[in-house]
């Protein structure tokens, strides 16, 4: 984010912009790929455990993975959709 883009904003607006910002990192992208792979190819595992200190982005990572998987679900057949939803612990009937 270029500081000139936000220099005219109030402190509260700057804080809001900062809260919405996502900073990518090589390890974050690598972890994202590993989680998506674990969901797609569970290899006998029923769960994916995320852990770490507060504020590092665990929930955001899972939201991103679920969003990506949900996008991919739109092209799956119904049996595959139901199985993947079961694996994700979500429902095909959930409304956004």
PDB file of N, CA and C in Angstrom:
ATOM      1  N   UNK A   1       0.845  -1.168   0.000  1.00  0.00           N
ATOM      2  CA  UNK A   1       0.000   0.000   0.000  1.00  0.00           C
ATOM      3  C   UNK A   1       0.892   1.233   0.000  1.00  0.00           C
ATOM      4  N   UNK A   2       0.665   2.070  -0.955  1.00  0.00           N
ATOM      5  CA  UNK A   2       1.428   3.312  -1.078  1.00  0.00           C
ATOM      6  C   UNK A   2       0.904   4.315  -0.043  1.00  0.00           C
ATOM      7  N   UNK A   3       1.774   4.867   0.811  1.00  0.00           N
ATOM      8  CA  UNK A   3       1.330   5.828   1.832  1.00  0.00           C
ATOM      9  C   UNK A   3       0.580   7.022   1.251  1.00  0.00           C
ATOM     10  N   UNK A   4       0.895   7.382   0.005  1.00  0.00           N
ATOM     11  CA  UNK A   4       0.199   8.525  -0.608  1.00  0.00           C
ATOM     12  C   UNK A   4      -1.282   8.234  -0.830  1.00  0.00           C
ATOM     13  N   UNK A   5      -1.629   6.956  -0.947  1.00  0.00           N
ATOM     14  CA  UNK A   5      -3.028   6.582  -1.160  1.00  0.00           C
ATOM     15  C   UNK A   5      -3.889   6.854   0.066  1.00  0.00           C
ATOM     16  N   UNK A   6      -3.283   6.837   1.241  1.00  0.00           N
ATOM     17  CA  UNK A   6      -4.070   6.980   2.468  1.00  0.00           C
ATOM     18  C   UNK A   6      -3.724   8.225   3.276  1.00  0.00           C
ATOM     19  N   UNK A   7      -2.812   9.038   2.796  1.00  0.00           N
ATOM     20  CA  UNK A   7      -2.354  10.195   3.575  1.00  0.00           C
ATOM     21  C   UNK A   7      -3.482  11.178   3.888  1.00  0.00           C
ATOM     22  N   UNK A   8      -4.483  11.250   3.038  1.00  0.00           N
ATOM     23  CA  UNK A   8      -5.584  12.196   3.242  1.00  0.00           C
ATOM     24  C   UNK A   8      -6.685  11.647   4.157  1.00  0.00           C
ATOM     25  N   UNK A   9      -6.603  10.374   4.531  1.00  0.00           N
ATOM     26  CA  UNK A   9      -7.644   9.744   5.343  1.00  0.00           C
ATOM     27  C   UNK A   9      -7.479  10.069   6.823  1.00  0.00           C
ATOM     28  N   UNK A  10      -8.591   9.990   7.551  1.00  0.00           N
ATOM     29  CA  UNK A  10      -8.538  10.183   9.004  1.00  0.00           C
ATOM     30  C   UNK A  10      -7.862   8.963   9.641  1.00  0.00           C
ATOM     31  N   UNK A  11      -7.502   9.103  10.902  1.00  0.00           N
ATOM     32  CA  UNK A  11      -6.874   7.994  11.623  1.00  0.00           C
ATOM     33  C   UNK A  11      -7.795   6.771  11.622  1.00  0.00           C
ATOM     34  N   UNK A  12      -9.082   6.986  11.879  1.00  0.00           N
ATOM     35  CA  UNK A  12     -10.032   5.863  11.909  1.00  0.00           C
ATOM     36  C   UNK A  12     -10.137   5.195  10.543  1.00  0.00           C
ATOM     37  N   UNK A  13     -10.146   5.976   9.474  1.00  0.00           N
ATOM     38  CA  UNK A  13     -10.201   5.410   8.123  1.00  0.00           C
ATOM     39  C   UNK A  13      -8.921   4.623   7.817  1.00  0.00           C
ATOM     40  N   UNK A  14      -7.784   5.153   8.264  1.00  0.00           N
ATOM     41  CA  UNK A  14      -6.513   4.437   8.069  1.00  0.00           C
ATOM     42  C   UNK A  14      -6.522   3.110   8.817  1.00  0.00           C
ATOM     43  N   UNK A  15      -7.036   3.119  10.055  1.00  0.00           N
ATOM     44  CA  UNK A  15      -7.123   1.882  10.831  1.00  0.00           C
ATOM     45  C   UNK A  15      -8.020   0.870  10.120  1.00  0.00           C
ATOM     46  N   UNK A  16      -9.141   1.341   9.604  1.00  0.00           N
ATOM     47  CA  UNK A  16     -10.067   0.447   8.902  1.00  0.00           C
ATOM     48  C   UNK A  16      -9.407  -0.144   7.664  1.00  0.00           C
ATOM     49  N   UNK A  17      -8.677   0.675   6.904  1.00  0.00           N
ATOM     50  CA  UNK A  17      -7.966   0.176   5.714  1.00  0.00           C
ATOM     51  C   UNK A  17      -6.936  -0.876   6.098  1.00  0.00           C
ATOM     52  N   UNK A  18      -6.215  -0.609   7.189  1.00  0.00           N
ATOM     53  CA  UNK A  18      -5.183  -1.537   7.638  1.00  0.00           C
ATOM     54  C   UNK A  18      -5.794  -2.873   8.062  1.00  0.00           C
ATOM     55  N   UNK A  19      -6.929  -2.820   8.763  1.00  0.00           N
ATOM     56  CA  UNK A  19      -7.596  -4.056   9.202  1.00  0.00           C
ATOM     57  C   UNK A  19      -8.043  -4.907   8.019  1.00  0.00           C
ATOM     58  N   UNK A  20      -8.372  -4.261   6.906  1.00  0.00           N
ATOM     59  CA  UNK A  20      -8.837  -4.982   5.719  1.00  0.00           C
ATOM     60  C   UNK A  20      -7.686  -5.487   4.852  1.00  0.00           C
ATOM     61  N   UNK A  21      -6.492  -5.006   5.100  1.00  0.00           N
ATOM     62  CA  UNK A  21      -5.342  -5.373   4.264  1.00  0.00           C
ATOM     63  C   UNK A  21      -4.889  -6.797   4.562  1.00  0.00           C
ATOM     64  N   UNK A  22      -4.485  -7.489   3.523  1.00  0.00           N
ATOM     65  CA  UNK A  22      -3.913  -8.824   3.664  1.00  0.00           C
ATOM     66  C   UNK A  22      -2.498  -8.788   3.110  1.00  0.00           C
ATOM     67  N   UNK A  23      -1.562  -9.227   3.900  1.00  0.00           N
ATOM     68  CA  UNK A  23      -0.166  -9.246   3.477  1.00  0.00           C
ATOM     69  C   UNK A  23       0.210 -10.689   3.198  1.00  0.00           C
ATOM     70  N   UNK A  24       0.615 -10.967   1.975  1.00  0.00           N
ATOM     71  CA  UNK A  24       0.967 -12.342   1.634  1.00  0.00           C
ATOM     72  C   UNK A  24       2.435 -12.606   1.957  1.00  0.00           C
ATOM     73  N   UNK A  25       2.709 -13.855   2.171  1.00  0.00           N
ATOM     74  CA  UNK A  25       4.055 -14.284   2.506  1.00  0.00           C
ATOM     75  C   UNK A  25       4.264 -15.649   1.871  1.00  0.00           C
ATOM     76  N   UNK A  26       5.467 -15.949   1.475  1.00  0.00           N
ATOM     77  CA  UNK A  26       5.778 -17.221   0.821  1.00  0.00           C
ATOM     78  C   UNK A  26       5.295 -18.410   1.647  1.00  0.00           C
ATOM     79  N   UNK A  27       5.568 -18.402   2.949  1.00  0.00           N
ATOM     80  CA  UNK A  27       5.152 -19.521   3.799  1.00  0.00           C
ATOM     81  C   UNK A  27       3.632 -19.592   3.939  1.00  0.00           C
ATOM     82  N   UNK A  28       2.973 -18.434   3.915  1.00  0.00           N
ATOM     83  CA  UNK A  28       1.519 -18.408   3.976  1.00  0.00           C
ATOM     84  C   UNK A  28       0.921 -19.057   2.736  1.00  0.00           C
ATOM     85  N   UNK A  29       1.463 -18.727   1.581  1.00  0.00           N
ATOM     86  CA  UNK A  29       0.991 -19.322   0.329  1.00  0.00           C
ATOM     87  C   UNK A  29       1.266 -20.826   0.307  1.00  0.00           C
ATOM     88  N   UNK A  30       2.414 -21.234   0.795  1.00  0.00           N
ATOM     89  CA  UNK A  30       2.769 -22.655   0.856  1.00  0.00           C
ATOM     90  C   UNK A  30       1.817 -23.401   1.801  1.00  0.00           C
ATOM     91  N   UNK A  31       1.519 -22.814   2.944  1.00  0.00           N
ATOM     92  CA  UNK A  31       0.595 -23.421   3.898  1.00  0.00           C
ATOM     93  C   UNK A  31      -0.797 -23.535   3.291  1.00  0.00           C
ATOM     94  N   UNK A  32      -1.228 -22.498   2.591  1.00  0.00           N
ATOM     95  CA  UNK A  32      -2.535 -22.520   1.923  1.00  0.00           C
ATOM     96  C   UNK A  32      -2.610 -23.696   0.952  1.00  0.00           C
ATOM     97  N   UNK A  33      -1.586 -23.874   0.148  1.00  0.00           N
ATOM     98  CA  UNK A  33      -1.570 -24.989  -0.813  1.00  0.00           C
ATOM     99  C   UNK A  33      -1.639 -26.337  -0.101  1.00  0.00           C
ATOM    100  N   UNK A  34      -0.915 -26.460   1.013  1.00  0.00           N
ATOM    101  CA  UNK A  34      -0.913 -27.723   1.760  1.00  0.00           C
ATOM    102  C   UNK A  34      -2.292 -28.025   2.357  1.00  0.00           C
ATOM    103  N   UNK A  35      -2.958 -27.009   2.873  1.00  0.00           N
ATOM    104  CA  UNK A  35      -4.286 -27.217   3.445  1.00  0.00           C
ATOM    105  C   UNK A  35      -5.276 -27.610   2.356  1.00  0.00           C
ATOM    106  N   UNK A  36      -5.240 -26.916   1.226  1.00  0.00           N
ATOM    107  CA  UNK A  36      -6.141 -27.248   0.117  1.00  0.00           C
ATOM    108  C   UNK A  36      -5.886 -28.682  -0.337  1.00  0.00           C
ATOM    109  N   UNK A  37      -4.633 -29.071  -0.441  1.00  0.00           N
ATOM    110  CA  UNK A  37      -4.300 -30.441  -0.843  1.00  0.00           C
ATOM    111  C   UNK A  37      -4.823 -31.444   0.184  1.00  0.00           C
ATOM    112  N   UNK A  38      -4.691 -31.129   1.469  1.00  0.00           N
ATOM    113  CA  UNK A  38      -5.175 -32.036   2.515  1.00  0.00           C
ATOM    114  C   UNK A  38      -6.690 -32.202   2.451  1.00  0.00           C
ATOM    115  N   UNK A  39      -7.399 -31.144   2.088  1.00  0.00           N
ATOM    116  CA  UNK A  39      -8.853 -31.232   1.959  1.00  0.00           C
ATOM    117  C   UNK A  39      -9.231 -32.034   0.723  1.00  0.00           C
ATOM    118  N   UNK A  40      -8.536 -31.796  -0.373  1.00  0.00           N
ATOM    119  CA  UNK A  40      -8.843 -32.504  -1.623  1.00  0.00           C
ATOM    120  C   UNK A  40      -8.442 -33.970  -1.571  1.00  0.00           C
ATOM    121  N   UNK A  41      -7.322 -34.253  -0.931  1.00  0.00           N
ATOM    122  CA  UNK A  41      -6.777 -35.614  -0.867  1.00  0.00           C
ATOM    123  C   UNK A  41      -6.530 -35.974   0.597  1.00  0.00           C
ATOM    124  N   UNK A  42      -7.582 -36.310   1.337  1.00  0.00           N
ATOM    125  CA  UNK A  42      -7.440 -36.488   2.782  1.00  0.00           C
ATOM    126  C   UNK A  42      -6.545 -37.636   3.227  1.00  0.00           C
ATOM    127  N   UNK A  43      -6.271 -38.611   2.391  1.00  0.00           N
ATOM    128  CA  UNK A  43      -5.345 -39.715   2.718  1.00  0.00           C
ATOM    129  C   UNK A  43      -5.652 -40.344   4.071  1.00  0.00           C
ATOM    130  N   UNK A  44      -6.946 -40.548   4.353  1.00  0.00           N
ATOM    131  CA  UNK A  44      -7.326 -41.208   5.589  1.00  0.00           C
ATOM    132  C   UNK A  44      -7.553 -40.283   6.770  1.00  0.00           C
ATOM    133  N   UNK A  45      -7.278 -39.009   6.621  1.00  0.00           N
ATOM    134  CA  UNK A  45      -7.477 -38.066   7.718  1.00  0.00           C
ATOM    135  C   UNK A  45      -8.826 -37.374   7.562  1.00  0.00           C
ATOM    136  N   UNK A  46      -9.522 -37.179   8.671  1.00  0.00           N
ATOM    137  CA  UNK A  46     -10.838 -36.551   8.637  1.00  0.00           C
ATOM    138  C   UNK A  46     -10.789 -35.082   9.025  1.00  0.00           C
ATOM    139  N   UNK A  47      -9.657 -34.612   9.524  1.00  0.00           N
ATOM    140  CA  UNK A  47      -9.573 -33.241  10.022  1.00  0.00           C
ATOM    141  C   UNK A  47      -8.257 -32.596   9.621  1.00  0.00           C
ATOM    142  N   UNK A  48      -8.297 -31.277   9.579  1.00  0.00           N
ATOM    143  CA  UNK A  48      -7.084 -30.483   9.398  1.00  0.00           C
ATOM    144  C   UNK A  48      -6.992 -29.581  10.621  1.00  0.00           C
ATOM    145  N   UNK A  49      -5.908 -29.673  11.362  1.00  0.00           N
ATOM    146  CA  UNK A  49      -5.717 -28.891  12.579  1.00  0.00           C
ATOM    147  C   UNK A  49      -4.854 -27.681  12.272  1.00  0.00           C
ATOM    148  N   UNK A  50      -5.343 -26.516  12.666  1.00  0.00           N
ATOM    149  CA  UNK A  50      -4.516 -25.310  12.567  1.00  0.00           C
ATOM    150  C   UNK A  50      -4.278 -24.806  13.989  1.00  0.00           C
ATOM    151  N   UNK A  51      -3.060 -24.371  14.239  1.00  0.00           N
ATOM    152  CA  UNK A  51      -2.741 -23.863  15.567  1.00  0.00           C
ATOM    153  C   UNK A  51      -1.683 -22.785  15.442  1.00  0.00           C
ATOM    154  N   UNK A  52      -1.605 -21.949  16.458  1.00  0.00           N
ATOM    155  CA  UNK A  52      -0.624 -20.878  16.475  1.00  0.00           C
ATOM    156  C   UNK A  52      -1.105 -19.752  17.363  1.00  0.00           C
ATOM    157  N   UNK A  53      -0.269 -18.750  17.554  1.00  0.00           N
ATOM    158  CA  UNK A  53      -0.635 -17.638  18.426  1.00  0.00           C
ATOM    159  C   UNK A  53      -1.787 -16.811  17.847  1.00  0.00           C
ATOM    160  N   UNK A  54      -2.420 -16.066  18.714  1.00  0.00           N
ATOM    161  CA  UNK A  54      -3.521 -15.195  18.335  1.00  0.00           C
ATOM    162  C   UNK A  54      -3.070 -14.182  17.289  1.00  0.00           C
ATOM    163  N   UNK A  55      -3.924 -13.983  16.286  1.00  0.00           N
ATOM    164  CA  UNK A  55      -3.688 -12.917  15.319  1.00  0.00           C
ATOM    165  C   UNK A  55      -2.793 -13.251  14.147  1.00  0.00           C
ATOM    166  N   UNK A  56      -2.385 -14.511  13.996  1.00  0.00           N
ATOM    167  CA  UNK A  56      -1.482 -14.843  12.886  1.00  0.00           C
ATOM    168  C   UNK A  56      -2.218 -15.185  11.595  1.00  0.00           C
ATOM    169  N   UNK A  57      -3.561 -15.331  11.670  1.00  0.00           N
ATOM    170  CA  UNK A  57      -4.326 -15.559  10.452  1.00  0.00           C
ATOM    171  C   UNK A  57      -4.867 -16.961  10.260  1.00  0.00           C
ATOM    172  N   UNK A  58      -4.980 -17.729  11.341  1.00  0.00           N
ATOM    173  CA  UNK A  58      -5.499 -19.099  11.219  1.00  0.00           C
ATOM    174  C   UNK A  58      -6.923 -19.099  10.671  1.00  0.00           C
ATOM    175  N   UNK A  59      -7.785 -18.302  11.266  1.00  0.00           N
ATOM    176  CA  UNK A  59      -9.186 -18.247  10.823  1.00  0.00           C
ATOM    177  C   UNK A  59      -9.291 -17.710   9.406  1.00  0.00           C
ATOM    178  N   UNK A  60      -8.522 -16.691   9.105  1.00  0.00           N
ATOM    179  CA  UNK A  60      -8.543 -16.116   7.753  1.00  0.00           C
ATOM    180  C   UNK A  60      -8.086 -17.154   6.728  1.00  0.00           C
ATOM    181  N   UNK A  61      -7.067 -17.937   7.069  1.00  0.00           N
ATOM    182  CA  UNK A  61      -6.579 -18.983   6.168  1.00  0.00           C
ATOM    183  C   UNK A  61      -7.690 -19.993   5.887  1.00  0.00           C
ATOM    184  N   UNK A  62      -8.375 -20.437   6.938  1.00  0.00           N
ATOM    185  CA  UNK A  62      -9.441 -21.421   6.762  1.00  0.00           C
ATOM    186  C   UNK A  62     -10.586 -20.817   5.948  1.00  0.00           C
ATOM    187  N   UNK A  63     -10.942 -19.559   6.207  1.00  0.00           N
ATOM    188  CA  UNK A  63     -11.986 -18.894   5.414  1.00  0.00           C
ATOM    189  C   UNK A  63     -11.604 -18.859   3.940  1.00  0.00           C
ATOM    190  N   UNK A  64     -10.352 -18.568   3.659  1.00  0.00           N
ATOM    191  CA  UNK A  64      -9.875 -18.511   2.281  1.00  0.00           C
ATOM    192  C   UNK A  64      -9.933 -19.885   1.624  1.00  0.00           C
ATOM    193  N   UNK A  65      -9.493 -20.903   2.338  1.00  0.00           N
ATOM    194  CA  UNK A  65      -9.514 -22.270   1.795  1.00  0.00           C
ATOM    195  C   UNK A  65     -10.953 -22.707   1.533  1.00  0.00           C
ATOM    196  N   UNK A  66     -11.842 -22.488   2.506  1.00  0.00           N
ATOM    197  CA  UNK A  66     -13.244 -22.876   2.329  1.00  0.00           C
ATOM    198  C   UNK A  66     -13.860 -22.107   1.166  1.00  0.00           C
ATOM    199  N   UNK A  67     -13.539 -20.814   1.037  1.00  0.00           N
ATOM    200  CA  UNK A  67     -14.037 -20.033  -0.097  1.00  0.00           C
ATOM    201  C   UNK A  67     -13.571 -20.607  -1.422  1.00  0.00           C
ATOM    202  N   UNK A  68     -12.306 -20.984  -1.490  1.00  0.00           N
ATOM    203  CA  UNK A  68     -11.766 -21.573  -2.721  1.00  0.00           C
ATOM    204  C   UNK A  68     -12.446 -22.902  -3.022  1.00  0.00           C
ATOM    205  N   UNK A  69     -12.594 -23.738  -2.004  1.00  0.00           N
ATOM    206  CA  UNK A  69     -13.244 -25.033  -2.191  1.00  0.00           C
ATOM    207  C   UNK A  69     -14.707 -24.834  -2.600  1.00  0.00           C
ATOM    208  N   UNK A  70     -15.403 -23.887  -1.965  1.00  0.00           N
ATOM    209  CA  UNK A  70     -16.797 -23.619  -2.329  1.00  0.00           C
ATOM    210  C   UNK A  70     -16.920 -23.190  -3.782  1.00  0.00           C
ATOM    211  N   UNK A  71     -15.969 -22.397  -4.279  1.00  0.00           N
ATOM    212  CA  UNK A  71     -15.977 -22.010  -5.694  1.00  0.00           C
ATOM    213  C   UNK A  71     -15.849 -23.242  -6.574  1.00  0.00           C
ATOM    214  N   UNK A  72     -14.969 -24.147  -6.195  1.00  0.00           N
ATOM    215  CA  UNK A  72     -14.750 -25.359  -6.980  1.00  0.00           C
ATOM    216  C   UNK A  72     -15.948 -26.298  -6.901  1.00  0.00           C
ATOM    217  N   UNK A  73     -16.717 -26.222  -5.809  1.00  0.00           N
ATOM    218  CA  UNK A  73     -17.876 -27.096  -5.644  1.00  0.00           C
ATOM    219  C   UNK A  73     -18.939 -26.846  -6.703  1.00  0.00           C
ATOM    220  N   UNK A  74     -18.972 -25.675  -7.228  1.00  0.00           N
ATOM    221  CA  UNK A  74     -20.001 -25.329  -8.204  1.00  0.00           C
ATOM    222  C   UNK A  74     -19.929 -26.189  -9.460  1.00  0.00           C
ATOM    223  N   UNK A  75     -18.779 -26.795  -9.728  1.00  0.00           N
ATOM    224  CA  UNK A  75     -18.642 -27.614 -10.933  1.00  0.00           C
ATOM    225  C   UNK A  75     -18.659 -29.110 -10.633  1.00  0.00           C
ATOM    226  N   UNK A  76     -18.831 -29.474  -9.376  1.00  0.00           N
ATOM    227  CA  UNK A  76     -18.838 -30.888  -9.006  1.00  0.00           C
ATOM    228  C   UNK A  76     -20.234 -31.483  -9.145  1.00  0.00           C
ATOM    229  N   UNK A  77     -20.284 -32.783  -9.316  1.00  0.00           N
ATOM    230  CA  UNK A  77     -21.566 -33.484  -9.313  1.00  0.00           C
ATOM    231  C   UNK A  77     -22.103 -33.542  -7.887  1.00  0.00           C
ATOM    232  N   UNK A  78     -23.375 -33.835  -7.743  1.00  0.00           N
ATOM    233  CA  UNK A  78     -24.001 -33.854  -6.420  1.00  0.00           C
ATOM    234  C   UNK A  78     -23.339 -34.832  -5.449  1.00  0.00           C
ATOM    235  N   UNK A  79     -23.075 -36.102  -5.807  1.00  0.00           N
ATOM    236  CA  UNK A  79     -22.425 -36.998  -4.839  1.00  0.00           C
ATOM    237  C   UNK A  79     -21.054 -36.484  -4.388  1.00  0.00           C
ATOM    238  N   UNK A  80     -20.277 -35.959  -5.321  1.00  0.00           N
ATOM    239  CA  UNK A  80     -18.963 -35.424  -4.950  1.00  0.00           C
ATOM    240  C   UNK A  80     -19.127 -34.191  -4.073  1.00  0.00           C
ATOM    241  N   UNK A  81     -20.123 -33.377  -4.378  1.00  0.00           N
ATOM    242  CA  UNK A  81     -20.392 -32.182  -3.585  1.00  0.00           C
ATOM    243  C   UNK A  81     -20.757 -32.569  -2.152  1.00  0.00           C
ATOM    244  N   UNK A  82     -21.638 -33.533  -2.003  1.00  0.00           N
ATOM    245  CA  UNK A  82     -22.049 -33.956  -0.665  1.00  0.00           C
ATOM    246  C   UNK A  82     -20.881 -34.537   0.125  1.00  0.00           C
ATOM    247  N   UNK A  83     -20.034 -35.322  -0.519  1.00  0.00           N
ATOM    248  CA  UNK A  83     -18.881 -35.905   0.169  1.00  0.00           C
ATOM    249  C   UNK A  83     -17.913 -34.815   0.615  1.00  0.00           C
ATOM    250  N   UNK A  84     -17.636 -33.858  -0.269  1.00  0.00           N
ATOM    251  CA  UNK A  84     -16.706 -32.793   0.089  1.00  0.00           C
ATOM    252  C   UNK A  84     -17.281 -31.923   1.199  1.00  0.00           C
ATOM    253  N   UNK A  85     -18.572 -31.628   1.140  1.00  0.00           N
ATOM    254  CA  UNK A  85     -19.195 -30.855   2.213  1.00  0.00           C
ATOM    255  C   UNK A  85     -19.103 -31.601   3.536  1.00  0.00           C
ATOM    256  N   UNK A  86     -19.305 -32.914   3.484  1.00  0.00           N
ATOM    257  CA  UNK A  86     -19.172 -33.711   4.698  1.00  0.00           C
ATOM    258  C   UNK A  86     -17.749 -33.602   5.230  1.00  0.00           C
ATOM    259  N   UNK A  87     -16.761 -33.681   4.340  1.00  0.00           N
ATOM    260  CA  UNK A  87     -15.359 -33.576   4.753  1.00  0.00           C
ATOM    261  C   UNK A  87     -15.056 -32.208   5.342  1.00  0.00           C
ATOM    262  N   UNK A  88     -15.668 -31.168   4.774  1.00  0.00           N
ATOM    263  CA  UNK A  88     -15.430 -29.809   5.249  1.00  0.00           C
ATOM    264  C   UNK A  88     -16.262 -29.470   6.482  1.00  0.00           C
ATOM    265  N   UNK A  89     -17.244 -30.316   6.781  1.00  0.00           N
ATOM    266  CA  UNK A  89     -18.111 -30.028   7.919  1.00  0.00           C
ATOM    267  C   UNK A  89     -19.057 -28.886   7.638  1.00  0.00           C
ATOM    268  N   UNK A  90     -19.430 -28.717   6.378  1.00  0.00           N
ATOM    269  CA  UNK A  90     -20.334 -27.639   5.999  1.00  0.00           C
ATOM    270  C   UNK A  90     -21.568 -28.240   5.351  1.00  0.00           C
ATOM    271  N   UNK A  91     -22.489 -27.416   4.953  1.00  0.00           N
ATOM    272  CA  UNK A  91     -23.732 -27.895   4.361  1.00  0.00           C
ATOM    273  C   UNK A  91     -23.935 -27.283   2.992  1.00  0.00           C
ATOM    274  N   UNK A  92     -24.475 -28.068   2.071  1.00  0.00           N
ATOM    275  CA  UNK A  92     -24.794 -27.528   0.747  1.00  0.00           C
ATOM    276  C   UNK A  92     -26.016 -26.635   0.822  1.00  0.00           C
ATOM    277  N   UNK A  93     -26.753 -26.715   1.915  1.00  0.00           N
ATOM    278  CA  UNK A  93     -27.970 -25.928   2.064  1.00  0.00           C
ATOM    279  C   UNK A  93     -27.716 -24.579   2.716  1.00  0.00           C
ATOM    280  N   UNK A  94     -26.495 -24.343   3.171  1.00  0.00           N
ATOM    281  CA  UNK A  94     -26.163 -23.084   3.841  1.00  0.00           C
ATOM    282  C   UNK A  94     -26.295 -21.920   2.877  1.00  0.00           C
ATOM    283  N   UNK A  95     -26.948 -20.869   3.314  1.00  0.00           N
ATOM    284  CA  UNK A  95     -27.097 -19.679   2.477  1.00  0.00           C
ATOM    285  C   UNK A  95     -26.048 -18.662   2.871  1.00  0.00           C
ATOM    286  N   UNK A  96     -25.512 -17.983   1.873  1.00  0.00           N
ATOM    287  CA  UNK A  96     -24.481 -16.965   2.113  1.00  0.00           C
ATOM    288  C   UNK A  96     -25.120 -15.722   2.684  1.00  0.00           C
TER     289      UNK A  96
END
